[in-house]
Tab-separated table of C-alpha atoms in Angstrom:
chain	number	residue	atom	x	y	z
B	1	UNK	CA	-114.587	-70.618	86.877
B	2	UNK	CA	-117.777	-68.333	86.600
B	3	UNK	CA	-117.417	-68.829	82.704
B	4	UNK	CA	-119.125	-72.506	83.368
B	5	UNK	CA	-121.494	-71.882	85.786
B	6	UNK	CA	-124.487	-72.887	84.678
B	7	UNK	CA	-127.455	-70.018	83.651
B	8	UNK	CA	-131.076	-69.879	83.615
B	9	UNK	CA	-133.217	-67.490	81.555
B	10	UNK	CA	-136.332	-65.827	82.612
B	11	UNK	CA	-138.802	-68.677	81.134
B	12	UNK	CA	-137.205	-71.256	82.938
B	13	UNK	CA	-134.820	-73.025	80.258
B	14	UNK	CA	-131.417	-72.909	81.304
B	15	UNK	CA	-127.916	-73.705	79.222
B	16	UNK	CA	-124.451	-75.689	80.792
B	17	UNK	CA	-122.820	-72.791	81.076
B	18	UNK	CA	-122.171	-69.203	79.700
B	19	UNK	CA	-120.061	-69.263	76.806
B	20	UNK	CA	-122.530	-68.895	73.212
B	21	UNK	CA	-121.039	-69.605	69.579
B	22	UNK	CA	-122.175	-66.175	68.446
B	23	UNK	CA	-123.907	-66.216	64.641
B	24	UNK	CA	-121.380	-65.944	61.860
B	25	UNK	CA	-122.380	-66.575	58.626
B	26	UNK	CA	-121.409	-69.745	56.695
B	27	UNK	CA	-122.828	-68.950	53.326
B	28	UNK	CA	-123.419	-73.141	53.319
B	29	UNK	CA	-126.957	-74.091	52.395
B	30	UNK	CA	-127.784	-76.604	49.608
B	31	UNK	CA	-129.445	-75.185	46.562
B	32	UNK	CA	-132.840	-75.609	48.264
B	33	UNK	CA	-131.140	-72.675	51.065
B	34	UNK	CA	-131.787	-75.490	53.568
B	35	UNK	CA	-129.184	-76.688	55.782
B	36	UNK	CA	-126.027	-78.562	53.958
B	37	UNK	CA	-124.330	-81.673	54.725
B	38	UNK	CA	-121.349	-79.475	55.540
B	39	UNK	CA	-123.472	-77.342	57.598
B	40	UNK	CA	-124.623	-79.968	59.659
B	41	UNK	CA	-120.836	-81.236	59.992
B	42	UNK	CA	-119.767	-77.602	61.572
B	43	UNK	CA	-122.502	-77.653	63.676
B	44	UNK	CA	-121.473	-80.760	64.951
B	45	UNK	CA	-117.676	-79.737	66.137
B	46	UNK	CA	-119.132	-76.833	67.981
B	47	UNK	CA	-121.412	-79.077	69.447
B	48	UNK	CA	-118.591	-81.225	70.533
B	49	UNK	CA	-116.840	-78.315	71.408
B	50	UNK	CA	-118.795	-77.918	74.994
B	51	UNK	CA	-120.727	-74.816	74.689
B	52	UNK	CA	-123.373	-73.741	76.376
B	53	UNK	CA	-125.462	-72.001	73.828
B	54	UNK	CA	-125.331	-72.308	69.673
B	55	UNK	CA	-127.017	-69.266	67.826
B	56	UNK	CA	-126.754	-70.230	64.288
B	57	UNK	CA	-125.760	-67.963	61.213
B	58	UNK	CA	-128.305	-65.746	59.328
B	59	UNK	CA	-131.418	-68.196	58.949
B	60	UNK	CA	-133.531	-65.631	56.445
B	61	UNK	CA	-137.365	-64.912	56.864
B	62	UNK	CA	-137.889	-64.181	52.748
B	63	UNK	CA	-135.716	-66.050	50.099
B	64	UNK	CA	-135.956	-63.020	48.278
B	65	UNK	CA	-133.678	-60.983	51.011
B	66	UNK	CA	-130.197	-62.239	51.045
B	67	UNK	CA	-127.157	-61.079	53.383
B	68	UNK	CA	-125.818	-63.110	50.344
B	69	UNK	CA	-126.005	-66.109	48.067
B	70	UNK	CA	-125.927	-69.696	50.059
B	71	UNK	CA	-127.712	-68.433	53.018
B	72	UNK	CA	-130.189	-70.691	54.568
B	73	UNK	CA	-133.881	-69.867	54.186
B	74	UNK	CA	-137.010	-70.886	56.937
B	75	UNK	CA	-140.116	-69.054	55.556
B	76	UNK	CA	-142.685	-72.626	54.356
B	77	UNK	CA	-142.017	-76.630	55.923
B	78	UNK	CA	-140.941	-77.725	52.633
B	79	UNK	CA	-137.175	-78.682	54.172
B	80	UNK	CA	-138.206	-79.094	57.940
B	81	UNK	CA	-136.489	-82.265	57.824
B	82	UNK	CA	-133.322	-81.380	57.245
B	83	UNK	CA	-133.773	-78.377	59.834
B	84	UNK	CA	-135.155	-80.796	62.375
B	85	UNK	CA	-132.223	-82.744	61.894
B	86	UNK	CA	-129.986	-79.215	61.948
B	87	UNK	CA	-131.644	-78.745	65.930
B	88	UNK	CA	-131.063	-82.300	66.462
B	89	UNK	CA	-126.957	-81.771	65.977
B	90	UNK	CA	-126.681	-78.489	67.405
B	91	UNK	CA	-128.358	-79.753	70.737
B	92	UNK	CA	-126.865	-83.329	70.859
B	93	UNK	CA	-124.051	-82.547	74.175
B	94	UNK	CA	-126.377	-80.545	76.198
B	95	UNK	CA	-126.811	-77.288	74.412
B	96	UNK	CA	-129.009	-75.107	73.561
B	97	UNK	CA	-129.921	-74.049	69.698
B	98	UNK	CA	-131.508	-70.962	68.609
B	99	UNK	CA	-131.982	-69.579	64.927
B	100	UNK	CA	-131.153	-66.253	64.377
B	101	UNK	CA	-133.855	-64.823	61.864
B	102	UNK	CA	-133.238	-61.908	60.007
B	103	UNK	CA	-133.565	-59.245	57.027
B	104	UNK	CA	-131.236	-57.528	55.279
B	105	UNK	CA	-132.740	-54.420	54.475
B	106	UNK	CA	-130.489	-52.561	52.198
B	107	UNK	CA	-127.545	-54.326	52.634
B	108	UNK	CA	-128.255	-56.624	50.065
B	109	UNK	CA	-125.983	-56.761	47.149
B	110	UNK	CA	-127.617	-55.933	43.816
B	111	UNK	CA	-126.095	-58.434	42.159
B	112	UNK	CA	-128.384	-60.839	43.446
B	113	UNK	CA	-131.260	-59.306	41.614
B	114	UNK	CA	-133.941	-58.742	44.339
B	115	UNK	CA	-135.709	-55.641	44.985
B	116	UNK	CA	-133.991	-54.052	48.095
B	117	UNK	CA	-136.514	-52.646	50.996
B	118	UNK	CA	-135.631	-50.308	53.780
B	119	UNK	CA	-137.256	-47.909	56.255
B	120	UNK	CA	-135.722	-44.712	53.915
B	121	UNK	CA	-134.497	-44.869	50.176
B	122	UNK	CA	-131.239	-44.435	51.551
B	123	UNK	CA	-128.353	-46.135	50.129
B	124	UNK	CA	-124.806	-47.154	51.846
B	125	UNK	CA	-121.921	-45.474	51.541
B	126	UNK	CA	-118.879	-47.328	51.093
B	127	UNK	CA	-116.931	-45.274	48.775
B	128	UNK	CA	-115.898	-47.157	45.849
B	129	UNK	CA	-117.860	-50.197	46.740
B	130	UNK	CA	-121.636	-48.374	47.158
B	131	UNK	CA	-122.528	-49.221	44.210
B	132	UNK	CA	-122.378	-52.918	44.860
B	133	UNK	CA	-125.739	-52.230	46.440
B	134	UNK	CA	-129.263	-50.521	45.169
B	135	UNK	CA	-130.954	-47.376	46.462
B	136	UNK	CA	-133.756	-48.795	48.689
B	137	UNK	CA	-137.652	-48.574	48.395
B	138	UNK	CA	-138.911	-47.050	51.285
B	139	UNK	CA	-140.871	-49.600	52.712
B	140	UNK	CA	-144.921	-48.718	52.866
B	141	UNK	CA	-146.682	-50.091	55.406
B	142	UNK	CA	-148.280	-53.535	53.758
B	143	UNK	CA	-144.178	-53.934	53.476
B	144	UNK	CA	-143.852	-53.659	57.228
B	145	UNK	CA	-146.400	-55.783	58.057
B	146	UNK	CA	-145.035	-58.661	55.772
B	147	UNK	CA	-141.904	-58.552	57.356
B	148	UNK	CA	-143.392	-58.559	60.978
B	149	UNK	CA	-145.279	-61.654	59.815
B	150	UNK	CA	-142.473	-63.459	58.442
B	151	UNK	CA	-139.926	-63.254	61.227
B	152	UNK	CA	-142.963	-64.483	63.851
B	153	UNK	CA	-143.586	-67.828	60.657
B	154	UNK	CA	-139.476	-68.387	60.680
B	155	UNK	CA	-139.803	-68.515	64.546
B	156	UNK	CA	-142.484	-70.889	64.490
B	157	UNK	CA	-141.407	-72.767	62.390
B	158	UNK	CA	-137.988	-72.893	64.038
B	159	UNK	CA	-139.872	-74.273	66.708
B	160	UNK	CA	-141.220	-76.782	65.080
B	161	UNK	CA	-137.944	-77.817	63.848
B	162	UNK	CA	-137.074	-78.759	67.473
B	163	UNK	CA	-134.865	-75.493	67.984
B	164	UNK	CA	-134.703	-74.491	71.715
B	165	UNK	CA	-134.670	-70.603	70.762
B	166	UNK	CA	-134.691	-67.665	68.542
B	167	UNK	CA	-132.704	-64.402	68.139
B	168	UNK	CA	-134.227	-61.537	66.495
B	169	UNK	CA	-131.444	-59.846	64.589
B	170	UNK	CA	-131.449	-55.876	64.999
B	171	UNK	CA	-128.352	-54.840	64.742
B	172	UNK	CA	-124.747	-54.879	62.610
B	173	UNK	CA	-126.716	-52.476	60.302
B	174	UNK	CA	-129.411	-54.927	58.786
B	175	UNK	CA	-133.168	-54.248	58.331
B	176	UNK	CA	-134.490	-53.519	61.975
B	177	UNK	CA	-130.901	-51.825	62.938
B	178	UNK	CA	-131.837	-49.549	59.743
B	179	UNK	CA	-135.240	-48.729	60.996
B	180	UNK	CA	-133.150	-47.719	64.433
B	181	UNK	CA	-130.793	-45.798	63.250
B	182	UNK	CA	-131.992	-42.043	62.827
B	183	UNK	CA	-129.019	-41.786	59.643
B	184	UNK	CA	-131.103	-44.505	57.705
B	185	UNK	CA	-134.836	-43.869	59.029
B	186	UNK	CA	-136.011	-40.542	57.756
B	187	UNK	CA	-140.341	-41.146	58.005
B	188	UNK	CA	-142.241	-39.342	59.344
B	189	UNK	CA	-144.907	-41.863	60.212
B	190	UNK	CA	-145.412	-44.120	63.152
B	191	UNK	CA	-142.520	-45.750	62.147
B	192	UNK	CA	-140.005	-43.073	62.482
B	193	UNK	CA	-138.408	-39.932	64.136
B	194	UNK	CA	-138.925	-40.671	67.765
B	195	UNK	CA	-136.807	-43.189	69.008
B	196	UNK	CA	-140.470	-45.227	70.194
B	197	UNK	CA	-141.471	-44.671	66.592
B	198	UNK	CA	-138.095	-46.083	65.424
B	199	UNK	CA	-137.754	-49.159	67.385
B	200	UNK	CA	-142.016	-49.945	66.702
B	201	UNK	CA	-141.148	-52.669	64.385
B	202	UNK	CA	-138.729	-54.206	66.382
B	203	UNK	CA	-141.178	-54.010	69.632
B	204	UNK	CA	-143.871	-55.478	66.869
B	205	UNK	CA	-141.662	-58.515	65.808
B	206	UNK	CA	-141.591	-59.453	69.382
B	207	UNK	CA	-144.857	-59.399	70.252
B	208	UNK	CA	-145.809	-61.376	66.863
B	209	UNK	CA	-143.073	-63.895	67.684
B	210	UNK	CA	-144.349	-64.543	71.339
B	211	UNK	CA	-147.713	-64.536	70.293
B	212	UNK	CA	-146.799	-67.860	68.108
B	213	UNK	CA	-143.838	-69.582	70.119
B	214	UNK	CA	-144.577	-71.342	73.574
B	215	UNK	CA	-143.782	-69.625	76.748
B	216	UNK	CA	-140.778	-71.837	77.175
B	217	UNK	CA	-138.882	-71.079	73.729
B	218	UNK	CA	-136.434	-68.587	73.877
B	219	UNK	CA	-136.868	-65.214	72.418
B	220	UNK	CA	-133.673	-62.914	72.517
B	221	UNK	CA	-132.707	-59.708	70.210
B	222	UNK	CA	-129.144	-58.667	69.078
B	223	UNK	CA	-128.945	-54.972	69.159
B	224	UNK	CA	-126.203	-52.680	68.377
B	225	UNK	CA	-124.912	-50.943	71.933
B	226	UNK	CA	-124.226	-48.055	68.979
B	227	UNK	CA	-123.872	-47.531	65.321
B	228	UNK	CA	-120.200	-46.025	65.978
B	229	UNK	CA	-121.310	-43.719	63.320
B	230	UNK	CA	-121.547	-39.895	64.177
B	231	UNK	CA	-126.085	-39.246	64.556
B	232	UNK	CA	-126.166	-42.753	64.740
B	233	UNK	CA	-128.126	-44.954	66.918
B	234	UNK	CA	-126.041	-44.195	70.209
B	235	UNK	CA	-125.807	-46.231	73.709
B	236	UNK	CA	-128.444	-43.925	74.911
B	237	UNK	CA	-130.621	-44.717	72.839
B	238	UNK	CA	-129.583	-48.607	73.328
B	239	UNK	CA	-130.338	-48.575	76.884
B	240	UNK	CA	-133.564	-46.880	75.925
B	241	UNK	CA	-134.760	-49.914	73.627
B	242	UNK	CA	-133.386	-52.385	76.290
B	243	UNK	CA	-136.128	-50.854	78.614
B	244	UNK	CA	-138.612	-51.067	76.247
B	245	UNK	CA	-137.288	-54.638	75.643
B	246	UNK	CA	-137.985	-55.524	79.543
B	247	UNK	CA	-141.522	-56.217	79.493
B	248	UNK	CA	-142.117	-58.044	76.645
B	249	UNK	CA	-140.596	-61.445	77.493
B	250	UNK	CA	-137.363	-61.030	75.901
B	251	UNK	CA	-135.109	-63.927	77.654
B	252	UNK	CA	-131.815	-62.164	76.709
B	253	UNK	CA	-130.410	-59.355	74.974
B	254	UNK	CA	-127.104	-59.979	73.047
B	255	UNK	CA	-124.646	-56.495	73.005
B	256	UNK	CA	-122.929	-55.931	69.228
B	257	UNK	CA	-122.094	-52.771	67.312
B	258	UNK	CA	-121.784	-51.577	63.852
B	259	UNK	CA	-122.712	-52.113	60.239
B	260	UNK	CA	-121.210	-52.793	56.973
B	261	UNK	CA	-120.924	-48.651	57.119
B	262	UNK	CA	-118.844	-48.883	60.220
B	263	UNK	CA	-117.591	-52.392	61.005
B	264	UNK	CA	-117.239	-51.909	64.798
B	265	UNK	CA	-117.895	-55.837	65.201
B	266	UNK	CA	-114.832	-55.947	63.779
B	267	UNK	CA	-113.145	-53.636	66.033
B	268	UNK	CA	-113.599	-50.842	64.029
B	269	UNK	CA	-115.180	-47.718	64.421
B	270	UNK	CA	-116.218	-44.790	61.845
B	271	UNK	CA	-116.456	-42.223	64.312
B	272	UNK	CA	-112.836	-42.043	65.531
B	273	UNK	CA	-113.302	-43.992	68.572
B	274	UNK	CA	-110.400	-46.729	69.942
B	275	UNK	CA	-112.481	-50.576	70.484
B	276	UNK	CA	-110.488	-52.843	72.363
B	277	UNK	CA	-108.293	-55.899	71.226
B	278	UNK	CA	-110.863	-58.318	73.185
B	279	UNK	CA	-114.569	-57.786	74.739
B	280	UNK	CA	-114.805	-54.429	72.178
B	281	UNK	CA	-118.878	-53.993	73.952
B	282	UNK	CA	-118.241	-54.687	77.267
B	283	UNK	CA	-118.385	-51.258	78.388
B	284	UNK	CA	-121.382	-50.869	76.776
B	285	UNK	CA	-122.957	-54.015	78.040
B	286	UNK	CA	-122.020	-52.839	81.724
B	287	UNK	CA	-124.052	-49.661	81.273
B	288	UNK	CA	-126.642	-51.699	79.704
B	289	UNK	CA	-127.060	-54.509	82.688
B	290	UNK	CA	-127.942	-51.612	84.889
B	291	UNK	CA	-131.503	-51.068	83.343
B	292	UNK	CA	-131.657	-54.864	81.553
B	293	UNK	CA	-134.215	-56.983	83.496
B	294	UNK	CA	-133.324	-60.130	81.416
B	295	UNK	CA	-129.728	-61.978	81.055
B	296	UNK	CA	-127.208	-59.764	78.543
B	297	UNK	CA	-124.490	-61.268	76.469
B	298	UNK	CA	-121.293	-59.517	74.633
B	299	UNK	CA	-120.329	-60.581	71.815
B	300	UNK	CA	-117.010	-58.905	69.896
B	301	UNK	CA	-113.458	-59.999	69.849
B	302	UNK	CA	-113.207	-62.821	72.645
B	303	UNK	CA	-110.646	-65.222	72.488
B	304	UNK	CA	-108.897	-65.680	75.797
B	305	UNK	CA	-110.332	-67.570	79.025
B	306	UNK	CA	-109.258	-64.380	81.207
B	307	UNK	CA	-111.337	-62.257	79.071
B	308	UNK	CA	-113.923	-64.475	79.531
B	309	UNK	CA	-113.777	-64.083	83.301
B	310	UNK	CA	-113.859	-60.628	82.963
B	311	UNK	CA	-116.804	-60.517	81.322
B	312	UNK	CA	-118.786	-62.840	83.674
B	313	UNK	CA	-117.035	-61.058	86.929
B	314	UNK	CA	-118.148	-57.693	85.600
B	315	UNK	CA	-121.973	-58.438	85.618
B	316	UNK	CA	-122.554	-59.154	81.916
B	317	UNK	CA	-124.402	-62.529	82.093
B	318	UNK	CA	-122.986	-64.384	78.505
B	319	UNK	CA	-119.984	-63.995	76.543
B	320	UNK	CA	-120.523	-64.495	72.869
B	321	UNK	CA	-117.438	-66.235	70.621
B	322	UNK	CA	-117.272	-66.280	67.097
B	323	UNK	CA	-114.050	-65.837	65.216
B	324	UNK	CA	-112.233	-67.839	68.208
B	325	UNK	CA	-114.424	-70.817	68.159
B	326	UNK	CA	-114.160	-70.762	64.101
B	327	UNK	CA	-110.116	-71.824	64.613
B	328	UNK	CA	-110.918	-73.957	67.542
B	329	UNK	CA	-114.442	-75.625	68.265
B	330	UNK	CA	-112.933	-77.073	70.828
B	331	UNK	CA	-112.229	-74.209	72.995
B	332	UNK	CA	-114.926	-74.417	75.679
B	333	UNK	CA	-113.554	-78.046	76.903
B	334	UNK	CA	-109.497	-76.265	76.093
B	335	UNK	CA	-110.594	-73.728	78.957
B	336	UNK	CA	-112.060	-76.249	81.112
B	337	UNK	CA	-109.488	-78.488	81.584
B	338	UNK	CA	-106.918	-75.473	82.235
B	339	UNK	CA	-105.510	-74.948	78.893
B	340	UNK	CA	-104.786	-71.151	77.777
B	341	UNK	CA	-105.517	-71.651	74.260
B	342	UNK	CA	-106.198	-67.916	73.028
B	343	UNK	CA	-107.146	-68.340	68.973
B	344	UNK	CA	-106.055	-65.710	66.893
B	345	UNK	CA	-106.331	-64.546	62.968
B	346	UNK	CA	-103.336	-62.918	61.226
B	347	UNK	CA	-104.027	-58.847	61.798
B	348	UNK	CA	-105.058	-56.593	58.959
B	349	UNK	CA	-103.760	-53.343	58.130
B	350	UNK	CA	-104.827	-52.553	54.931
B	351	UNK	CA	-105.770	-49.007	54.154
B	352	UNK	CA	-108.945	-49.557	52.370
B	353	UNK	CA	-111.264	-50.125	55.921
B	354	UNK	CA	-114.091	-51.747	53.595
B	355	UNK	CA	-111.761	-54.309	51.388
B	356	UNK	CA	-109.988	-55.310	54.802
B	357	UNK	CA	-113.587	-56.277	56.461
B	358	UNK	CA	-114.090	-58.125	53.422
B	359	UNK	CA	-110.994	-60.030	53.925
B	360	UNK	CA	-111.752	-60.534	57.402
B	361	UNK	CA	-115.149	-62.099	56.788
B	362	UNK	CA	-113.210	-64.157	53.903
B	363	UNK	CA	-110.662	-65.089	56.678
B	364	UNK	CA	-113.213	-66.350	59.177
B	365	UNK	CA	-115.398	-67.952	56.670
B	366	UNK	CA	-112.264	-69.932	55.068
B	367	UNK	CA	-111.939	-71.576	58.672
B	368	UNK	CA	-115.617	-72.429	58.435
B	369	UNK	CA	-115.144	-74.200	55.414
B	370	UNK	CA	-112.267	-76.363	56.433
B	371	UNK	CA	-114.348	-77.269	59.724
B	372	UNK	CA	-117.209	-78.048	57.401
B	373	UNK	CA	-114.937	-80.784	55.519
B	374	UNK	CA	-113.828	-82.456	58.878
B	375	UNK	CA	-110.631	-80.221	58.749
B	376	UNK	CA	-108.359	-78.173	60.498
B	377	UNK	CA	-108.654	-74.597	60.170
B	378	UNK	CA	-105.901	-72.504	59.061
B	379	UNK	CA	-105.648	-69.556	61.122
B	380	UNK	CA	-102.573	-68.456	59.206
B	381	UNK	CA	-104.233	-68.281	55.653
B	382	UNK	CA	-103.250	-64.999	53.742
B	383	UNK	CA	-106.620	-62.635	53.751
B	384	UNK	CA	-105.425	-62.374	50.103
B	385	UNK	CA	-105.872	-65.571	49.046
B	386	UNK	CA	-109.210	-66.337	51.576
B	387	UNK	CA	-110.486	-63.049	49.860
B	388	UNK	CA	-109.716	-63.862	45.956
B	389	UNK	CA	-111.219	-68.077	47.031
B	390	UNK	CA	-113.996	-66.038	48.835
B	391	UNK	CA	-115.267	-63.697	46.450
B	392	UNK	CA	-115.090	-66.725	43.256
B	393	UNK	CA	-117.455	-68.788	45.811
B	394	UNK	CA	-119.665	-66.079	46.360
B	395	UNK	CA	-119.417	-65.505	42.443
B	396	UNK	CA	-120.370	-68.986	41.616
B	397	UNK	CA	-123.468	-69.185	44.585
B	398	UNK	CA	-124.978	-65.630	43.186
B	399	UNK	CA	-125.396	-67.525	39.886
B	400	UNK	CA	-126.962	-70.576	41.141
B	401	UNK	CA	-129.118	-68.457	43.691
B	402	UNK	CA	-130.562	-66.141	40.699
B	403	UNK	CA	-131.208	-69.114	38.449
B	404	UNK	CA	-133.137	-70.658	41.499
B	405	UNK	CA	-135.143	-67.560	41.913
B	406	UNK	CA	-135.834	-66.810	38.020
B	407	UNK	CA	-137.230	-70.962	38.659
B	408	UNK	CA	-139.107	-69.546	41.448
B	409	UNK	CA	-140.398	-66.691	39.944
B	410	UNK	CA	-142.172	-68.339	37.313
B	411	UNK	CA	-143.446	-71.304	39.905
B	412	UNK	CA	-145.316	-68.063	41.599
């Protein structure tokens, strides 16, 4: 089977074979938003699960820019221990480990209490639920350059923690998919209008991170193949950013799509257009290999071994699991040994689009949980009851995570 062929990236590291765990996010760092003991525990069944590559969950460049409460934080070496020791897990059968660093940008909830930074003071619209989140400042430019600075520190400093890799996050609608996207980047500096103008920050991350990482780490970028949002970023202007992606040293690209706007990652789209059940990007990451120089993965919806195939048969270098590998770590070695295990979460077909990707993320993370206790997941949960046990755990962490700030706060 292609799937576990082994594959080498353009600085010379290679991985087992080309199935990633694709980020989720666990919400499961200790009060110090450094890796848990139950993190560590997760990390270890996918590493026993035989995968080739392990791209953590949101690992944050500022402590004061959440994707939400419990998320783990790399910005100083206060808690490189227990992120040394985080690497040493993820990488102990043979694979490789890379952080995924990131910024929210305006999707931040405003419960947390944080001043929320974007390209445009443009807020989301999710009907009912907008005003869960603030109106942005529009970022000035000592803003931009803070940012750039911190995601090339967290990559250090991920390197330093013994991680093999990083991912750049820019895309799924956070802060460098919002400076993309022409619907929530309105400037009319340097840093917007043009497409090149747009996708400057993201081009400057990369540089900053290369200029501080050896040769050999890994830098890769998740980008949106399109914001499935009508004058969104489009594939077009994907393929464009891939290109200028090509000679900067960029070891792979990872294909996604969507936002908390339009939760195409999800398999759904805002702009009327049908994903598929399985491999929802692949289309997209086909059009994309064409002008790619470096290795592309899809991520979005994979669960089955044919599917898998596919993917690899078509061109498309990777394929990216997440949900799948949150019911069964063990899939990779399933697949090997000629089992057609094919994971699956109960569907939802609730009519409110933005409550029903709330209970899917509730879904996934309730597996995440019981594989972070040493248990089985439940695949069959209600999204009812994973959403009501979801949203009283994300209750009780935005408490603990504003005390720790207001503690913070007065430290500074």
């Amino acid at each position: 089977m292609k799937v576990f062929e082994k594959l080498v990236f353009p600085n010379g590291s290679e991985i087992p074979n080309r199935i990633a765990k694709a980020a989720m996010e666990e919400n499961m760092a200790d009060l110090n938003h450094a890796p848990s003991e139950e993190l560590m525990r997760l990390y270890q069944a996918w590493a026993d699960g035989g995968v080739g590559l392990i791209i953590t969950g949101n690992v944050m460049v500022d402590r004061r820019a959440m994707t939400g409460p419990g998320g783990v934080v790399l910005e100083d070496e206060q808690h490189l221990e227990s992120f040394k020791r985080w690497a040493q897990i993820s990488r102990s059968k043979g694979a490789q480990a890379w952080l995924q660093i990131n910024h929210p940008g305006r999707q931040m909830q405003s419960n947390l209490g944080q001043e929320t930074w974007a390209p445009s003071a443009i807020a989301l619209d999710l009907g009912k639920m907008s005003d869960r989140f603030n109106t942005p400042i529009e970022m000035n430019q000592a803003m931009i350059q803070e940012v750039i600075d911190r995601f090339a520190n967290t990559a250090r400093l991920g390197e330093k923690a013994g991680f093999t890799g990083v991912e750049i996050h820019a895309a799924h609608g956070y802060l460098l998919s919002q400076f993309l996207s022409p619907l929530s980047n309105k400037r009319q500096d340097q840093w917007g209008g043009s497409l090149e103008n747009r996708a400057r920050i993201l081009i400057e991350i990369v540089k900053a991170v290369r200029a501080v990482v050896a040769d050999t780490f890994t830098v890769a970028v998740k980008l949106n193949s399109a914001d499935f949002q009508r004058g969104g970023f489009s594939a077009e202007d994907a393929q464009q950013v891939v290109q200028m992606l090509n000679g900067l040293a960029v070891d792979l690209v990872e294909l996604s799509g969507g936002s908390y706007e339009a939760p195409a990652m999800q398999g759904q789209a805002r702009d009327g257009r049908t994903l598929a059940r399985e491999a929802y990007f692949l289309e997209f990451a086909q059009e994309i290999r064409k002008v790619a120089k470096m290795p592309v993965m899809v991520t979005g919806g994979i669960r089955r071994i044919q599917v898998a195939e596919q993917v690899i048969e078509s061109g498309v270098d990777m394929v990216g699991i997440a949900t799948a590998l949150a019911i069964e770590p063990n899939l990779p070695h399933q697949w090997q040994q000629g089992q057609n295990t094919a994971p699956e979460l109960k569907p939802i077909h609730w009519k409110n689009k933005t409550l029903a990707s709330l209970a899917n993320m509730a879904t996934v993370k309730f597996q995440l949980r019981k594989l972070s206790l040493g248990k089985r997941p439940n695949p069959k949960v209600s999204p009812a009851w994973a959403l009501i046990l979801q949203q009283a755990a994300m209750a009780r962490r935005t408490r603990l995570y504003k005390n720790r700030m207001r503690h913070y706060s007065a430290a500074c």
